[in-house]
mmCIF file of C-alpha atoms and ligand atoms in Angstrom:
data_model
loop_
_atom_site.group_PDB
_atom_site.id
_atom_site.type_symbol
_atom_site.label_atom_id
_atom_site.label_comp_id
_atom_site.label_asym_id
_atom_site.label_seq_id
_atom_site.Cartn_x
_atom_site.Cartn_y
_atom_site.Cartn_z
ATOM 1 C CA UNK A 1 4.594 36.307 -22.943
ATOM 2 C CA UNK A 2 3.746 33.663 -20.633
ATOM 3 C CA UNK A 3 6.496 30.790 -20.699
ATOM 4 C CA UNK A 4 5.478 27.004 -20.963
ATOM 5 C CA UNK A 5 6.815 24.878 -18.045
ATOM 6 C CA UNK A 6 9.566 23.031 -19.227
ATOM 7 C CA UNK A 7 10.266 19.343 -17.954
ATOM 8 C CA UNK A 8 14.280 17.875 -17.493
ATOM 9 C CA UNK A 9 14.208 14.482 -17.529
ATOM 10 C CA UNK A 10 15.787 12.746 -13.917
ATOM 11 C CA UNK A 11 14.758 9.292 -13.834
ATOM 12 C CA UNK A 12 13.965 7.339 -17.058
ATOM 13 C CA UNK A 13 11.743 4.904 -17.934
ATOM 14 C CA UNK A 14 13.413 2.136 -17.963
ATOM 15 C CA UNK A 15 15.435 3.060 -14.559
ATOM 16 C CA UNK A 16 11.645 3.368 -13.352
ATOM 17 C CA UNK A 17 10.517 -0.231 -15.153
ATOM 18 C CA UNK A 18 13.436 -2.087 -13.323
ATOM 19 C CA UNK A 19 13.369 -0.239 -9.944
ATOM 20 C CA UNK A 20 9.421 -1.480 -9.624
ATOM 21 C CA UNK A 21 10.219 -4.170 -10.267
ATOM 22 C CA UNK A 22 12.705 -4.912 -8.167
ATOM 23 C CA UNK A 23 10.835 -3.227 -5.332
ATOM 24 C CA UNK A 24 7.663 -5.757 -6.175
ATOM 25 C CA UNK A 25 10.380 -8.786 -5.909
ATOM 26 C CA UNK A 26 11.524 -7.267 -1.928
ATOM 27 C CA UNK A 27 7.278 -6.782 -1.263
ATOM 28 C CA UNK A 28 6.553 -10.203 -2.717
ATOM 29 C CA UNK A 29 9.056 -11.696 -0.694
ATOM 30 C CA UNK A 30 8.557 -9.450 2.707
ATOM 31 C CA UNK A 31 4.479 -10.898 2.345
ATOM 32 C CA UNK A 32 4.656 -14.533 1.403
ATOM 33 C CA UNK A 33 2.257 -15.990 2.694
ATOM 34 C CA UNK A 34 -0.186 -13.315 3.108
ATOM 35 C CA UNK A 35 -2.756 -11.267 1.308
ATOM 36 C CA UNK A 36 -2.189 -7.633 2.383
ATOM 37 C CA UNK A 37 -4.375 -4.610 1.789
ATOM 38 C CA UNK A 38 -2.390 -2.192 -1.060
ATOM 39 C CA UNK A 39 -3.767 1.411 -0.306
ATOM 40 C CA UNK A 40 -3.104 3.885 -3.020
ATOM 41 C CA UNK A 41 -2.814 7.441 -2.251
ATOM 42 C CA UNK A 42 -4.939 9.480 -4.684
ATOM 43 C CA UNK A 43 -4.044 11.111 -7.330
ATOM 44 C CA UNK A 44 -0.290 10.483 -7.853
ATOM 45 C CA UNK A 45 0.394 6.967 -6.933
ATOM 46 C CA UNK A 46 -1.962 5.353 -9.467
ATOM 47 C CA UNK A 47 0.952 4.845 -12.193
ATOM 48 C CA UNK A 48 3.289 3.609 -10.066
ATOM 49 C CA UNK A 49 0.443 1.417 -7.947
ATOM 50 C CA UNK A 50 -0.845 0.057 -11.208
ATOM 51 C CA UNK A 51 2.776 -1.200 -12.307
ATOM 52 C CA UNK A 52 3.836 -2.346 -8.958
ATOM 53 C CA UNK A 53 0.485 -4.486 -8.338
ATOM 54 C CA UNK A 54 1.313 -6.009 -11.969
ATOM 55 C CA UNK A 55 4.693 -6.876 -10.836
ATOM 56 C CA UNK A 56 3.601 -8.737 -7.333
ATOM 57 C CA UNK A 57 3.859 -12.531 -6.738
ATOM 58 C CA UNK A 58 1.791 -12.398 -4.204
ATOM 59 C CA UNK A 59 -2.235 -11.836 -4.134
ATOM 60 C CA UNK A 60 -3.267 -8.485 -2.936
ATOM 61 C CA UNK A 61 -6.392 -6.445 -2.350
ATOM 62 C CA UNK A 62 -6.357 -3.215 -3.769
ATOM 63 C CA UNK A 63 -8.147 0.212 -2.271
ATOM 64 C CA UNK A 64 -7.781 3.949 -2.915
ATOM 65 C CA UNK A 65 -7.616 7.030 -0.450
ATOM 66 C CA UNK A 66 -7.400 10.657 -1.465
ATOM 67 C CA UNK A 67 -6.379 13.520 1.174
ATOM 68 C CA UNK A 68 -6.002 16.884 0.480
ATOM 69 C CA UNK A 69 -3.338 19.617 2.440
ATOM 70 C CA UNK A 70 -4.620 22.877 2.836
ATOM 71 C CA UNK A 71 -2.353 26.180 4.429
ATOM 72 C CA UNK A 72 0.810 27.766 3.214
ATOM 73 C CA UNK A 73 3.556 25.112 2.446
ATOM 74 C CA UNK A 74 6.024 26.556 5.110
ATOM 75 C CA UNK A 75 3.961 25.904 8.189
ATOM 76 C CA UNK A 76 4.618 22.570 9.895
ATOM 77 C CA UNK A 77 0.779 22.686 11.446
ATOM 78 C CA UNK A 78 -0.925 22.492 7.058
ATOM 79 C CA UNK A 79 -3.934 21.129 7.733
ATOM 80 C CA UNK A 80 -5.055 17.669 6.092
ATOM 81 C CA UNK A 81 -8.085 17.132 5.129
ATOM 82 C CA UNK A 82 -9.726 13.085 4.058
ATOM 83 C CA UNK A 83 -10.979 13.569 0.845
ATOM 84 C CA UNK A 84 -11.987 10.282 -0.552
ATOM 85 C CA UNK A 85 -12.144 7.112 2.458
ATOM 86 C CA UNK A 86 -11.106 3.896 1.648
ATOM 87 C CA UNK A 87 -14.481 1.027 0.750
ATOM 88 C CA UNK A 88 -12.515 -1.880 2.989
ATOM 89 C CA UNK A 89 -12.117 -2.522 6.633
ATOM 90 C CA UNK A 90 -8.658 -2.671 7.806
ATOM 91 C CA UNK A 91 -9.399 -4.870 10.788
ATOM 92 C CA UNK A 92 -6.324 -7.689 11.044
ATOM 93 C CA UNK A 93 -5.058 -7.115 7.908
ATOM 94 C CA UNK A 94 -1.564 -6.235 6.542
ATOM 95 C CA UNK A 95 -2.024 -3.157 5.026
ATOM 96 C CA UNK A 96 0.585 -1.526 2.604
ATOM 97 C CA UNK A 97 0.290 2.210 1.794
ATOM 98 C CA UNK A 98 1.701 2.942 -1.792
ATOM 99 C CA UNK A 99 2.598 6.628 -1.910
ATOM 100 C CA UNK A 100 3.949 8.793 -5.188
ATOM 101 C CA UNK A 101 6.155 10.987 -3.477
ATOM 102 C CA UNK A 102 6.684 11.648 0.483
ATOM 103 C CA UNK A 103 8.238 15.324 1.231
ATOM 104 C CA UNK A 104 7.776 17.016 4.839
ATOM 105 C CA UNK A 105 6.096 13.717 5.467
ATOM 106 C CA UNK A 106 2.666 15.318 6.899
ATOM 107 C CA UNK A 107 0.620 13.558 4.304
ATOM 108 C CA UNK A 108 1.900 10.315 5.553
ATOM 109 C CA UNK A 109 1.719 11.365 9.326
ATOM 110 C CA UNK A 110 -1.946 11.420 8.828
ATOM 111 C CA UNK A 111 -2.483 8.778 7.122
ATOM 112 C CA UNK A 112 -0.273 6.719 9.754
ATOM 113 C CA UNK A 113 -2.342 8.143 12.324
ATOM 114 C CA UNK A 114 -5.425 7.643 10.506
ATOM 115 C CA UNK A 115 -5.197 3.623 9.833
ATOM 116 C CA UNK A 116 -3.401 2.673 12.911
ATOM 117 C CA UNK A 117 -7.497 3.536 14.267
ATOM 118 C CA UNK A 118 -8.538 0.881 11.654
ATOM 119 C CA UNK A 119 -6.394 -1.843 13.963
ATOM 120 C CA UNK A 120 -4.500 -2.847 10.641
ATOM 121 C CA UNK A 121 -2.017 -6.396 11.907
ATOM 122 C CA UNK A 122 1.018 -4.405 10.610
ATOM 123 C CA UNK A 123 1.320 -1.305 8.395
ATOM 124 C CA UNK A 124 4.094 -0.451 6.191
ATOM 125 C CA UNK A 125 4.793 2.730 3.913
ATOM 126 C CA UNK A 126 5.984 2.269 0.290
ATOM 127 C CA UNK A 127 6.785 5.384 -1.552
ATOM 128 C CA UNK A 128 8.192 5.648 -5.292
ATOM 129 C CA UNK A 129 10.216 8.571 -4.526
ATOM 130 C CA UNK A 130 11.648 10.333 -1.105
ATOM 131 C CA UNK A 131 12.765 13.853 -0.837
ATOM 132 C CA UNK A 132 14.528 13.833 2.167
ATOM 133 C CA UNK A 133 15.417 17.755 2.394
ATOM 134 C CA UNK A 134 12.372 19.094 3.254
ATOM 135 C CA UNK A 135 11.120 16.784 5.880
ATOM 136 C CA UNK A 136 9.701 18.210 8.785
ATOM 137 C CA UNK A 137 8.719 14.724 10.560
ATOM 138 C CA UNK A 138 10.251 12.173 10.532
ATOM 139 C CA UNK A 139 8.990 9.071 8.989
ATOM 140 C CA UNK A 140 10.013 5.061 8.422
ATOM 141 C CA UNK A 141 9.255 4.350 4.809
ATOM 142 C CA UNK A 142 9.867 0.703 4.541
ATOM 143 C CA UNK A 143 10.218 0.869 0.361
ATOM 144 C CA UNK A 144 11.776 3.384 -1.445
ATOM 145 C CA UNK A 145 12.125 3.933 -5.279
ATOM 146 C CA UNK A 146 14.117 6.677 -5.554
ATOM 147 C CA UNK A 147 15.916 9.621 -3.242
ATOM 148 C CA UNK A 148 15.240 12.550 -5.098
ATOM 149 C CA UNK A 149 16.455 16.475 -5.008
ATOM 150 C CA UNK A 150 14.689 19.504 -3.196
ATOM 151 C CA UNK A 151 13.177 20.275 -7.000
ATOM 152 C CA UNK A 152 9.587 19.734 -7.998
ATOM 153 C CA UNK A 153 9.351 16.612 -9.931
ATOM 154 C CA UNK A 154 6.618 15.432 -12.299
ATOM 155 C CA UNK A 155 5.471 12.802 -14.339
ATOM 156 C CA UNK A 156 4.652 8.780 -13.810
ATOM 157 C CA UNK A 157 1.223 10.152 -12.448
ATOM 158 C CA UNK A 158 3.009 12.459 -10.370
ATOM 159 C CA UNK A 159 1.654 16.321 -11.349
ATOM 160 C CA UNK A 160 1.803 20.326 -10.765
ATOM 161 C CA UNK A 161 -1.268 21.802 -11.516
ATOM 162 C CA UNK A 162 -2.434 18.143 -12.828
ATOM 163 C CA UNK A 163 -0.625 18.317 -15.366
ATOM 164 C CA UNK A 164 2.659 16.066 -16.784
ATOM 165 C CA UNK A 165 0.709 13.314 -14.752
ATOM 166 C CA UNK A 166 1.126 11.257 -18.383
ATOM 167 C CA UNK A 167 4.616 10.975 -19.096
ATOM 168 C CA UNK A 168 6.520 7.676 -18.453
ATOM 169 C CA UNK A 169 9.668 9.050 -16.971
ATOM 170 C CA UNK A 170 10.348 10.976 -14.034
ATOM 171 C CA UNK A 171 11.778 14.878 -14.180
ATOM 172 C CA UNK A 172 11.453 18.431 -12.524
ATOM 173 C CA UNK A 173 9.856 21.481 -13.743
ATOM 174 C CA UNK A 174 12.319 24.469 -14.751
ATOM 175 C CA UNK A 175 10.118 27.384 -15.908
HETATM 176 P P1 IMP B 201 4.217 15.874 2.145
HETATM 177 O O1 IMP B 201 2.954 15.841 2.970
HETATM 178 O O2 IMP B 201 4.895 17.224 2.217
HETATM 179 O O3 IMP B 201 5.155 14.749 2.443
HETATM 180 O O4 IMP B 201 3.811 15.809 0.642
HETATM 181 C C1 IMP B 201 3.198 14.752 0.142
HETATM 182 C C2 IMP B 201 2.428 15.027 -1.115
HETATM 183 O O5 IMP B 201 2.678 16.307 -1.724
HETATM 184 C C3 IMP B 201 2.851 13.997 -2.126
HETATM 185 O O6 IMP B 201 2.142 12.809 -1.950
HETATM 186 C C4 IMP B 201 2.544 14.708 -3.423
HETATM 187 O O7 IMP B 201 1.203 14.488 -3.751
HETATM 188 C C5 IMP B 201 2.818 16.165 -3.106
HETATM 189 N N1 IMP B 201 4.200 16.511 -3.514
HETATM 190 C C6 IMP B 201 5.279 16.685 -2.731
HETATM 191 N N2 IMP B 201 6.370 16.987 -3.448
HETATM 192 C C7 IMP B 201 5.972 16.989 -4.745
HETATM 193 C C8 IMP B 201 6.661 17.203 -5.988
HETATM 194 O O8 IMP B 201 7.867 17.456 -6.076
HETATM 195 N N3 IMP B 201 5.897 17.091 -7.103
HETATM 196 C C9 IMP B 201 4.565 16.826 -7.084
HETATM 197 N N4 IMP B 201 3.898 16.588 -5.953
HETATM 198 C C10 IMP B 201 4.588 16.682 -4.785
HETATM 199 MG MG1 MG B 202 0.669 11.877 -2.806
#
């Protein structure tokens, strides 16, 4: 019989509610003044980019990327592929990359290497949740959420196998 993935809670809602918050008071502060670009990663940053924007005191434009990895997990050369490209030029602009989740940190090397080309005036990384034991490059992220383990977490719009993408706290699948 084919178990149903099972999902223990790590971060809870209202540890979520107060930490975006208080990360939208730092950004909000960091960018008076200015009108930066937000770039949300596609799919798993739209919760937390939706309650973060909501949160801001500052205006912002908003606009969407999607990449995609391809090849085995393990290698440090998995391929990554643009899958959706943003609708704004980057030109002179402070751009902000809002990220769900950054692991070996290849996503985010690409996408650093990708919209430096764009001749952004400064980019910055802000991801909801680092999991620092499986990076394989290194990587400033200038926001952080939370640190969390080497398990597979879900939920916030965070998924595995696009599902749990729903749920309003954060946890890890045991199976
Ligand atoms: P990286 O390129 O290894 O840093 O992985 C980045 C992307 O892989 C994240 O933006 C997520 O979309 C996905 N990812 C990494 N770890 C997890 C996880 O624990 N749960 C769900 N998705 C993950
Ligand atoms: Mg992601």
């Amino acid at each position: 019989m084919k178990k149903e993935a099972r999902v223990i809670k790590l971060i809870s809602e209202k540890r979520i509610k107060k930490r975006v918050k208080e990360l939208a008071e730092e950004i909000s502060r960091d960018y008076k003044g200015k009108n930066p670009v937000l770039i949300g990663v596609l799919k798993g940053s739209f919760v937390f980019f939706a309650d973060l924007i909501r949160n801001l005191k500052i205006p912002v434009t908003c606009d969407f990327i999607s990449i995609a990895s391809y090849g085995k997990e393990t290698k440090t050369s998995g391929k990554i592929k643009l899958e959706k490209d943003l609708r704004e030029s980057l030109s002179g602009k402070d751009v902000l990359i809002i990220e769900d989740i950054v692991d070996t940190g290849l996503s985010l090397s690409y996408l650093l290497k990708y919209l430096t080309k764009k001749r952004p005036k400064s980019l910055a990384i802000c991801a909801l949740l680092d999991k620092p034991a499986r990076r394989k490059l290194k990587i400033k992220i200038d926001y952080i959420g939370f640190k969390v383990p080497n398990k597979f977490v879900v939920g916030y719009g965070i998924d595995y196998n696009e599902k749990f993408r729903s749920l309003p706290y954060i946890g890890y699948v045991k199976d």
